Amino acid sequence: MLSRGSVAIDLGTVNTLVWVDGRGLVLEEPSAIAIDDATGSVAAIGTAADALADKEPKDIRVIHPLRDGVIADLDATAEMLHGFLRKSGALGGPFRRRAVVCVPGGATWVERRSVIAAFGTRRSRWAVELVDEPVAAAAGAGFDLSAGEGGFVVDVGGGTTEVAAVAGWRVVRAESLRMAGNAMDEAIISAARSGLGMILSQRAARQLKAELGLTGGPEGWAETVGLDAARRTPRVEKVPGDLVAGALGPVVSAIGTTVQNVLSDIPAGLAEDVVRGQVRLSGGGALLPGLADRLGEVAGIGVILVDDPLRTVVRGAARMLQA
Ligand SMILES: Nc1ncnc2c1ncn2[C@@H]1O[C@H](COP(=O)(O)OP(=O)(O)OP(=O)(O)O)[C@@H](O)[C@H]1O
Ligand SMILES: [Mg+2]
């Protein structure tokens, strides 16, 4: 049977999730692969590879093969995907398997082809179906798309923010902004450099983002460790919430503008569904403290943070396996 052992995959810029039909969510790891340049072999994938990022071990090159939601390094993506599928127990067997894979709504034809190519470079035979990430997000956010229900979703990932009105498994209006969690990290890194004279790793920036966000967190500051930019020695610093909120301002404004653009363009027939269902905020970036409230002010209608936002897209894609 074609559906036995079918997989739904959210191949994200930061995280990859694999769902196997009949077994559920079996893998959830960073989209990363470490290559040993001395031997040309794969040293690690996923969590183990990502843990080496920024640490520069000898001969090891850590690659995050997706950028802005799309494949930037095809060979590395194919290797990583193969490793993830093997780990998920989704390789082998006599059957041709179905794979539903999410791509950003704004992905070009070439970018879509490269996702199919990433499956094709290995022996296993896959029937790959691409699904627009916002449609999967809407299904995962609880909209009953099979019944023709419409909805409005904002998925803030690592590389892209997908803003879309959808109805009946199709996009109605959408914009894909190539700016999300990674852009927030970069903004914090650059503010720490200019405001505090500190060099932060992406890991440190992510912690500050999650702890302080737009609200400054419970204390109004958070401790971080980085390098002093002048002396190049480790330094511990209390980072004020204002510095982080200020750094995040432009990214959050761009997300807000995108929401306004899409919202102001929906057909009249969808207005009631959107108001009733409210704007549903998903993706890891949705967890940014204060983001839902900020977008609520911009949208003028309620914005709800969906349950388990990091898994919304794969949940929706899994639903498509059964649709
Ligand atoms: N508590 C948090 N606060 C703010 N951001 C967070 C939090 N938890 C995770 N993130 C961010 O969410 C992003 C990852 O989200 P997600 O897994 O949805 O992205 P992705 O699907 O890999 O990317 P894309 O959809 O753009 O391809 C990262 O930038 C991460 O730092
Ligand atoms: Mg995503």
Coordinates of C-alpha atoms in Angstrom, one line a residue, residues 171-287:
V171 CA -3.7 29.3 -0.3
V172 CA -6.0 32.3 -0.8
R173 CA -3.6 35.1 -0.2
A174 CA 0.0 34.8 1.1
E175 CA 3.3 36.5 1.6
S176 CA 6.5 34.8 2.5
L177 CA 9.0 37.1 4.2
R178 CA 12.6 35.8 4.2
M179 CA 13.1 37.1 7.7
A180 CA 12.3 35.2 10.9
G181 CA 14.1 33.7 14.0
N182 CA 17.6 33.7 12.4
A183 CA 17.3 37.4 11.5
M184 CA 16.3 38.1 15.2
D185 CA 19.5 36.3 16.3
E186 CA 21.6 38.3 13.9
A187 CA 20.0 41.6 15.1
I188 CA 20.8 40.7 18.8
I189 CA 24.4 39.7 17.9
S190 CA 24.9 43.0 16.1
A191 CA 23.3 45.1 19.0
A192 CA 25.5 43.3 21.6
R193 CA 28.6 44.1 19.5
S194 CA 27.8 47.8 19.1
G195 CA 26.0 48.4 22.4
L196 CA 28.1 46.3 24.8
G197 CA 31.3 45.6 22.9
M198 CA 30.6 41.9 23.0
I199 CA 30.8 39.1 20.5
L200 CA 28.0 36.6 21.1
S201 CA 27.5 33.1 19.5
Q202 CA 24.1 32.4 17.8
R203 CA 23.4 30.1 20.7
A204 CA 23.8 32.9 23.2
A205 CA 21.7 35.3 21.1
R206 CA 18.9 32.6 20.9
Q207 CA 18.8 32.3 24.7
L208 CA 18.5 36.1 25.1
K209 CA 15.8 36.2 22.5
A210 CA 13.8 33.4 24.2
E211 CA 14.3 34.9 27.7
L212 CA 13.8 38.6 27.1
G213 CA 12.0 38.8 23.7
L214 CA 10.0 42.0 23.3
T215 CA 8.9 42.2 27.0
G216 CA 12.2 42.1 28.8
G217 CA 11.3 38.9 30.7
P218 CA 10.5 38.7 34.4
E219 CA 13.7 40.5 35.5
G220 CA 14.1 43.0 32.7
W221 CA 17.6 41.6 32.0
A222 CA 19.4 38.3 31.5
E223 CA 22.9 37.0 31.9
T224 CA 24.9 36.0 28.9
V225 CA 28.5 34.8 28.1
G226 CA 30.4 36.0 25.1
L227 CA 33.8 37.4 24.1
D228 CA 34.9 40.9 24.9
A229 CA 35.3 42.5 21.4
A230 CA 38.4 44.4 22.3
R231 CA 40.3 41.9 24.5
R232 CA 39.0 38.7 22.9
T233 CA 38.6 37.1 26.3
P234 CA 35.4 35.5 27.8
R235 CA 33.1 37.9 29.5
V236 CA 29.9 37.5 31.5
E237 CA 27.4 40.3 31.1
K238 CA 23.9 41.3 32.2
V239 CA 22.0 42.2 29.1
P240 CA 19.2 44.7 29.5
G241 CA 15.8 43.8 28.0
D242 CA 15.7 47.2 26.2
L243 CA 18.7 46.3 24.1
V244 CA 17.2 43.1 22.9
A245 CA 13.7 44.5 22.3
G246 CA 15.3 47.4 20.4
A247 CA 17.3 45.0 18.3
L248 CA 14.2 42.9 17.5
G249 CA 12.1 46.0 16.5
P250 CA 12.8 46.1 12.8
V251 CA 12.2 42.3 12.3
V252 CA 9.0 42.4 14.2
S253 CA 7.8 45.5 12.3
A254 CA 8.5 43.7 9.0
I255 CA 6.4 40.8 10.2
G256 CA 3.6 43.2 11.3
T257 CA 3.6 44.9 7.9
T258 CA 3.4 41.6 6.1
V259 CA 0.4 40.6 8.3
Q260 CA -1.3 43.9 7.5
N261 CA -0.6 43.5 3.8
V262 CA -2.2 40.0 3.6
L263 CA -5.1 40.9 5.9
S264 CA -6.0 43.9 3.9
D265 CA -6.2 41.8 0.7
I266 CA -8.6 38.9 1.7
P267 CA -11.8 38.4 -0.2
A268 CA -15.0 39.5 1.6
G269 CA -16.2 35.9 1.8
L270 CA -13.3 35.0 4.0
A271 CA -13.7 37.8 6.5
E272 CA -16.1 36.0 8.8
D273 CA -13.9 32.8 9.0
V274 CA -10.9 34.9 9.8
V275 CA -12.5 36.9 12.5
R276 CA -14.1 33.8 14.0
G277 CA -10.9 31.7 13.8
Q278 CA -8.6 34.5 14.7
V279 CA -5.0 34.8 13.5
R280 CA -3.1 31.7 14.6
L281 CA 0.5 32.1 15.3
S282 CA 2.8 29.1 14.8
G283 CA 6.5 28.2 14.3
G284 CA 9.3 28.5 16.8
G285 CA 9.4 32.2 16.5
A286 CA 5.8 32.4 17.7
L287 CA 7.3 31.7 21.2

